[in-house]
Structures are given as structure tokens and as C-alpha cells.
Amino acid sequence: GDVVWDADAVAALRRVPLHRVFTYGSLRRGLFNDGYLGRAVFVGDAATAAEYALVTNGRLREAPYTWPYAIAADRARLGSALSRLAGELYVCSTEDLAAVDELEEHPHHYRRDRVGLAGGGDAWMYVLVDEAELAAAERDPENYADVGGDWVAFTRAQGNF
């Protein structure tokens, strides 16, 4: 049936601004940074509407402690595989979003951008903007491997997790 909101529920919602966050890497359920979204509500599996390059952080030998970089298509190295990113959608509080911003070093290393999702709607997503890291990925494609849009699947195929 229909959800009925009483006055107390509506007042509580007004005090807690909510944010939709799309995660494609170590913030996903069961991975090593998922605690940053521990109080968030998992909405479901999701994918981006637009295509991005998705590469490892260049330290494959340290797996499973690698992490992915989503790179905007216009910043991706020539020849990079562009694809919709597979991930998870969460709803979180402003406090939780601030914690993830700190982890991701927003806005200097990753920048939190509003992105469209396949099937409609939008969410925040962290995109690599650190110029030194972008340059390293450009110079050294062997150590910044294309992961084909799904970092978790790529990492598991490498024998990690």
C-alpha cells in the first residue's frame, strides 16, 4: 500500500538532507571502504548513463588494495575503453557525504560530480581530477589498466577479493 507520513516523519526528513551517491569502487558493499557508507541506505545496483574510462590506480601488485579511477571521456587517454560504469546506488546523509568527500579528497583528487544514471535519475559520483594522477595514467597505460566499466568484476578476475 501507500506510505503514510505523519508530521514527525516529515519534520525528521526536513532535518536530514539526503543525497544519492553512485559508487563504482571500494565503497561498494563488502569492500574495504564500505564503512564510509555504513549508515547509508543501499538502493540497488546501478550504472551510469554516460561512458567513462575506468582504470586501476597503477598498483596492481598491491591488490586487493588497488582502487579505480573514473575518468571523464574528454580526459581519457587515447585508446581508452569507454563504457557505462557498473556500481551501486545509495542514499546517504550530508554527514556521510562529507565523510566520503574527505576519503576521496574532494575536490582535489576526485571531484564529486552529478551524473545521470541508466534508467533515469541522477546521483553524485567521484571522478578523477588530480592532474598528476591523470598524467601518470596517460604515460603508463600498462599499470593503469582499463577495467571495462566494472572494477569489482575486473579485480575478482585478477584473483582478488
PDB file of C-alpha atoms in Angstrom:
ATOM      1  CA  GLY A   1       0.000   0.000   0.000  1.00  0.00           C
ATOM      2  CA  ASP A   2       0.721   3.641   0.192  1.00  0.00           C
ATOM      3  CA  VAL A   3       3.237   5.087   2.622  1.00  0.00           C
ATOM      4  CA  VAL A   4       1.623   7.453   5.105  1.00  0.00           C
ATOM      5  CA  TRP A   5       3.886  10.146   6.503  1.00  0.00           C
ATOM      6  CA  ASP A   6       2.972  11.612   9.846  1.00  0.00           C
ATOM      7  CA  ALA A   7       4.084  15.101  10.931  1.00  0.00           C
ATOM      8  CA  ASP A   8       7.042  13.753  12.951  1.00  0.00           C
ATOM      9  CA  ALA A   9       8.380  11.780   9.981  1.00  0.00           C
ATOM     10  CA  VAL A  10       8.125  14.789   7.669  1.00  0.00           C
ATOM     11  CA  ALA A  11       9.857  17.015  10.257  1.00  0.00           C
ATOM     12  CA  ALA A  12      12.676  14.477  10.649  1.00  0.00           C
ATOM     13  CA  LEU A  13      13.148  14.286   6.882  1.00  0.00           C
ATOM     14  CA  ARG A  14      13.493  18.060   6.679  1.00  0.00           C
ATOM     15  CA  ARG A  15      16.342  17.956   9.239  1.00  0.00           C
ATOM     16  CA  VAL A  16      18.324  15.302   7.345  1.00  0.00           C
ATOM     17  CA  PRO A  17      19.059  16.300   3.762  1.00  0.00           C
ATOM     18  CA  LEU A  18      19.552  13.173   1.688  1.00  0.00           C
ATOM     19  CA  HIS A  19      21.928  12.597  -1.206  1.00  0.00           C
ATOM     20  CA  ARG A  20      22.018   9.925  -3.897  1.00  0.00           C
ATOM     21  CA  VAL A  21      25.555   8.552  -4.362  1.00  0.00           C
ATOM     22  CA  PHE A  22      26.698   6.196  -7.109  1.00  0.00           C
ATOM     23  CA  THR A  23      29.708   4.058  -6.149  1.00  0.00           C
ATOM     24  CA  TYR A  24      31.830   2.044  -8.571  1.00  0.00           C
ATOM     25  CA  GLY A  25      34.823   1.047  -6.427  1.00  0.00           C
ATOM     26  CA  SER A  26      35.933   0.389  -2.873  1.00  0.00           C
ATOM     27  CA  LEU A  27      32.789   1.959  -1.366  1.00  0.00           C
ATOM     28  CA  ARG A  28      30.671  -0.913  -2.712  1.00  0.00           C
ATOM     29  CA  ARG A  29      29.177  -3.437  -0.276  1.00  0.00           C
ATOM     30  CA  GLY A  30      31.691  -5.805   1.282  1.00  0.00           C
ATOM     31  CA  LEU A  31      34.752  -3.896   0.089  1.00  0.00           C
ATOM     32  CA  PHE A  32      37.382  -2.178   2.180  1.00  0.00           C
ATOM     33  CA  ASN A  33      35.864   1.334   2.262  1.00  0.00           C
ATOM     34  CA  ASP A  34      32.180   0.407   2.547  1.00  0.00           C
ATOM     35  CA  GLY A  35      32.152   1.598   6.170  1.00  0.00           C
ATOM     36  CA  TYR A  36      32.080   5.186   4.935  1.00  0.00           C
ATOM     37  CA  LEU A  37      28.558   4.463   3.707  1.00  0.00           C
ATOM     38  CA  GLY A  38      27.661   2.286   6.685  1.00  0.00           C
ATOM     39  CA  ARG A  39      24.617   4.353   7.627  1.00  0.00           C
ATOM     40  CA  ALA A  40      23.569   4.924   4.035  1.00  0.00           C
ATOM     41  CA  VAL A  41      20.666   3.034   2.521  1.00  0.00           C
ATOM     42  CA  PHE A  42      21.527   0.710  -0.349  1.00  0.00           C
ATOM     43  CA  VAL A  43      19.063   1.397  -3.157  1.00  0.00           C
ATOM     44  CA  GLY A  44      20.320  -1.159  -5.664  1.00  0.00           C
ATOM     45  CA  ASP A  45      22.723  -1.976  -8.440  1.00  0.00           C
ATOM     46  CA  ALA A  46      23.075   0.832 -10.956  1.00  0.00           C
ATOM     47  CA  ALA A  47      25.052   2.033 -13.959  1.00  0.00           C
ATOM     48  CA  THR A  48      25.974   5.416 -15.347  1.00  0.00           C
ATOM     49  CA  ALA A  49      24.121   6.725 -18.379  1.00  0.00           C
ATOM     50  CA  ALA A  50      27.286   8.254 -19.859  1.00  0.00           C
ATOM     51  CA  GLU A  51      30.502   6.440 -20.665  1.00  0.00           C
ATOM     52  CA  TYR A  52      33.742   6.943 -18.739  1.00  0.00           C
ATOM     53  CA  ALA A  53      37.208   5.446 -18.787  1.00  0.00           C
ATOM     54  CA  LEU A  54      37.744   3.276 -15.718  1.00  0.00           C
ATOM     55  CA  VAL A  55      41.311   2.348 -14.797  1.00  0.00           C
ATOM     56  CA  THR A  56      43.126   0.847 -11.830  1.00  0.00           C
ATOM     57  CA  ASN A  57      45.280   3.102  -9.691  1.00  0.00           C
ATOM     58  CA  GLY A  58      48.505   1.763 -11.168  1.00  0.00           C
ATOM     59  CA  ARG A  59      49.482  -0.506  -8.298  1.00  0.00           C
ATOM     60  CA  LEU A  60      48.191  -3.896  -9.428  1.00  0.00           C
ATOM     61  CA  ARG A  61      50.805  -5.785  -7.398  1.00  0.00           C
ATOM     62  CA  GLU A  62      49.333  -4.356  -4.188  1.00  0.00           C
ATOM     63  CA  ALA A  63      45.918  -5.886  -4.862  1.00  0.00           C
ATOM     64  CA  PRO A  64      43.410  -6.144  -3.316  1.00  0.00           C
ATOM     65  CA  TYR A  65      44.287  -2.667  -2.104  1.00  0.00           C
ATOM     66  CA  THR A  66      44.003  -1.060  -5.510  1.00  0.00           C
ATOM     67  CA  TRP A  67      41.144   1.240  -6.359  1.00  0.00           C
ATOM     68  CA  PRO A  68      39.611   2.548  -9.546  1.00  0.00           C
ATOM     69  CA  TYR A  69      39.671   5.921 -11.195  1.00  0.00           C
ATOM     70  CA  ALA A  70      36.668   7.053 -13.227  1.00  0.00           C
ATOM     71  CA  ILE A  71      37.936   9.481 -15.850  1.00  0.00           C
ATOM     72  CA  ALA A  72      35.645  11.727 -17.874  1.00  0.00           C
ATOM     73  CA  ALA A  73      35.585  10.753 -21.554  1.00  0.00           C
ATOM     74  CA  ASP A  74      37.108  14.076 -22.610  1.00  0.00           C
ATOM     75  CA  ARG A  75      40.090  13.499 -20.244  1.00  0.00           C
ATOM     76  CA  ALA A  76      40.653   9.810 -21.028  1.00  0.00           C
ATOM     77  CA  ARG A  77      43.854   8.747 -22.746  1.00  0.00           C
ATOM     78  CA  LEU A  78      43.660   7.997 -26.440  1.00  0.00           C
ATOM     79  CA  GLY A  79      42.530   4.427 -26.944  1.00  0.00           C
ATOM     80  CA  SER A  80      40.978   4.028 -23.505  1.00  0.00           C
ATOM     81  CA  ALA A  81      37.938   1.821 -23.313  1.00  0.00           C
ATOM     82  CA  LEU A  82      34.886   3.943 -22.582  1.00  0.00           C
ATOM     83  CA  SER A  83      31.847   2.308 -21.036  1.00  0.00           C
ATOM     84  CA  ARG A  84      28.968   2.807 -18.679  1.00  0.00           C
ATOM     85  CA  LEU A  85      30.178   2.161 -15.156  1.00  0.00           C
ATOM     86  CA  ALA A  86      28.674  -0.631 -13.082  1.00  0.00           C
ATOM     87  CA  GLY A  87      28.125   0.125  -9.433  1.00  0.00           C
ATOM     88  CA  GLU A  88      25.711   0.660  -6.605  1.00  0.00           C
ATOM     89  CA  LEU A  89      23.325   3.443  -5.682  1.00  0.00           C
ATOM     90  CA  TYR A  90      22.956   4.662  -2.095  1.00  0.00           C
ATOM     91  CA  VAL A  91      21.035   7.367  -0.289  1.00  0.00           C
ATOM     92  CA  CYS A  92      23.040   8.997   2.478  1.00  0.00           C
ATOM     93  CA  SER A  93      23.010  11.964   4.830  1.00  0.00           C
ATOM     94  CA  THR A  94      25.004  15.153   4.392  1.00  0.00           C
ATOM     95  CA  GLU A  95      27.275  13.959   7.217  1.00  0.00           C
ATOM     96  CA  ASP A  96      28.037  10.679   5.426  1.00  0.00           C
ATOM     97  CA  LEU A  97      28.583  12.530   2.150  1.00  0.00           C
ATOM     98  CA  ALA A  98      31.126  14.781   3.904  1.00  0.00           C
ATOM     99  CA  ALA A  99      32.974  11.687   5.174  1.00  0.00           C
ATOM    100  CA  VAL A 100      33.165  10.272   1.646  1.00  0.00           C
ATOM    101  CA  ASP A 101      34.295  13.684   0.343  1.00  0.00           C
ATOM    102  CA  GLU A 102      37.177  13.539   2.817  1.00  0.00           C
ATOM    103  CA  LEU A 103      38.112   9.978   1.831  1.00  0.00           C
ATOM    104  CA  GLU A 104      38.059  10.884  -1.866  1.00  0.00           C
ATOM    105  CA  GLU A 105      39.924  14.166  -1.265  1.00  0.00           C
ATOM    106  CA  HIS A 106      37.140  16.123  -2.970  1.00  0.00           C
ATOM    107  CA  PRO A 107      37.622  18.415  -4.851  1.00  0.00           C
ATOM    108  CA  HIS A 108      41.385  17.994  -5.361  1.00  0.00           C
ATOM    109  CA  HIS A 109      41.952  14.299  -6.132  1.00  0.00           C
ATOM    110  CA  TYR A 110      38.446  13.199  -7.067  1.00  0.00           C
ATOM    111  CA  ARG A 111      35.669  15.680  -7.740  1.00  0.00           C
ATOM    112  CA  ARG A 112      32.112  14.858  -6.795  1.00  0.00           C
ATOM    113  CA  ASP A 113      30.062  15.373  -9.969  1.00  0.00           C
ATOM    114  CA  ARG A 114      26.344  14.971 -10.616  1.00  0.00           C
ATOM    115  CA  VAL A 115      25.923  12.173 -13.190  1.00  0.00           C
ATOM    116  CA  GLY A 116      22.960  10.650 -14.945  1.00  0.00           C
ATOM    117  CA  LEU A 117      22.093   7.023 -14.304  1.00  0.00           C
ATOM    118  CA  ALA A 118      20.953   4.426 -16.805  1.00  0.00           C
ATOM    119  CA  GLY A 119      17.217   4.062 -16.419  1.00  0.00           C
ATOM    120  CA  GLY A 120      16.798   7.650 -15.219  1.00  0.00           C
ATOM    121  CA  GLY A 121      17.638   9.845 -12.291  1.00  0.00           C
ATOM    122  CA  ASP A 122      20.983  11.137 -11.184  1.00  0.00           C
ATOM    123  CA  ALA A 123      23.455  10.842  -8.319  1.00  0.00           C
ATOM    124  CA  TRP A 124      26.784  12.104  -7.072  1.00  0.00           C
ATOM    125  CA  MET A 125      29.831  10.226  -8.385  1.00  0.00           C
ATOM    126  CA  TYR A 126      33.551  10.777  -7.790  1.00  0.00           C
ATOM    127  CA  VAL A 127      35.611  11.465 -10.929  1.00  0.00           C
ATOM    128  CA  LEU A 128      39.411  11.710 -11.006  1.00  0.00           C
ATOM    129  CA  VAL A 129      40.650  15.288 -11.493  1.00  0.00           C
ATOM    130  CA  ASP A 130      44.153  15.114  -9.957  1.00  0.00           C
ATOM    131  CA  GLU A 131      46.395  16.319 -12.797  1.00  0.00           C
ATOM    132  CA  ALA A 132      49.454  14.339 -11.654  1.00  0.00           C
ATOM    133  CA  GLU A 133      47.465  11.093 -11.498  1.00  0.00           C
ATOM    134  CA  LEU A 134      45.804  11.781 -14.858  1.00  0.00           C
ATOM    135  CA  ALA A 135      49.262  12.372 -16.372  1.00  0.00           C
ATOM    136  CA  ALA A 136      50.588   9.141 -14.849  1.00  0.00           C
ATOM    137  CA  ALA A 137      47.644   7.199 -16.299  1.00  0.00           C
ATOM    138  CA  GLU A 138      48.360   8.763 -19.688  1.00  0.00           C
ATOM    139  CA  ARG A 139      52.091   7.910 -19.556  1.00  0.00           C
ATOM    140  CA  ASP A 140      51.784   4.394 -18.169  1.00  0.00           C
ATOM    141  CA  PRO A 141      48.756   2.536 -19.562  1.00  0.00           C
ATOM    142  CA  GLU A 142      50.236  -0.853 -18.583  1.00  0.00           C
ATOM    143  CA  ASN A 143      49.983  -0.030 -14.874  1.00  0.00           C
ATOM    144  CA  TYR A 144      46.707   1.889 -15.215  1.00  0.00           C
ATOM    145  CA  ALA A 145      44.771  -0.953 -16.764  1.00  0.00           C
ATOM    146  CA  ASP A 146      41.394  -0.405 -18.398  1.00  0.00           C
ATOM    147  CA  VAL A 147      38.890  -2.376 -16.350  1.00  0.00           C
ATOM    148  CA  GLY A 148      35.977  -2.394 -18.775  1.00  0.00           C
ATOM    149  CA  GLY A 149      33.459  -0.470 -16.703  1.00  0.00           C
ATOM    150  CA  ASP A 150      33.254  -2.852 -13.731  1.00  0.00           C
ATOM    151  CA  TRP A 151      36.147  -2.613 -11.285  1.00  0.00           C
ATOM    152  CA  VAL A 152      34.831  -5.305  -8.955  1.00  0.00           C
ATOM    153  CA  ALA A 153      34.466  -7.846 -11.796  1.00  0.00           C
ATOM    154  CA  PHE A 154      37.948  -6.936 -13.079  1.00  0.00           C
ATOM    155  CA  THR A 155      39.511  -7.252  -9.634  1.00  0.00           C
ATOM    156  CA  ARG A 156      37.826 -10.601  -8.964  1.00  0.00           C
ATOM    157  CA  ALA A 157      39.021 -11.876 -12.370  1.00  0.00           C
ATOM    158  CA  GLN A 158      42.564 -10.992 -11.266  1.00  0.00           C
ATOM    159  CA  GLY A 159      42.124 -13.338  -8.286  1.00  0.00           C
ATOM    160  CA  ASN A 160      41.491 -10.643  -5.684  1.00  0.00           C
ATOM    161  CA  PHE A 161      38.613 -10.266  -3.211  1.00  0.00           C
TER     162      PHE A 161
END
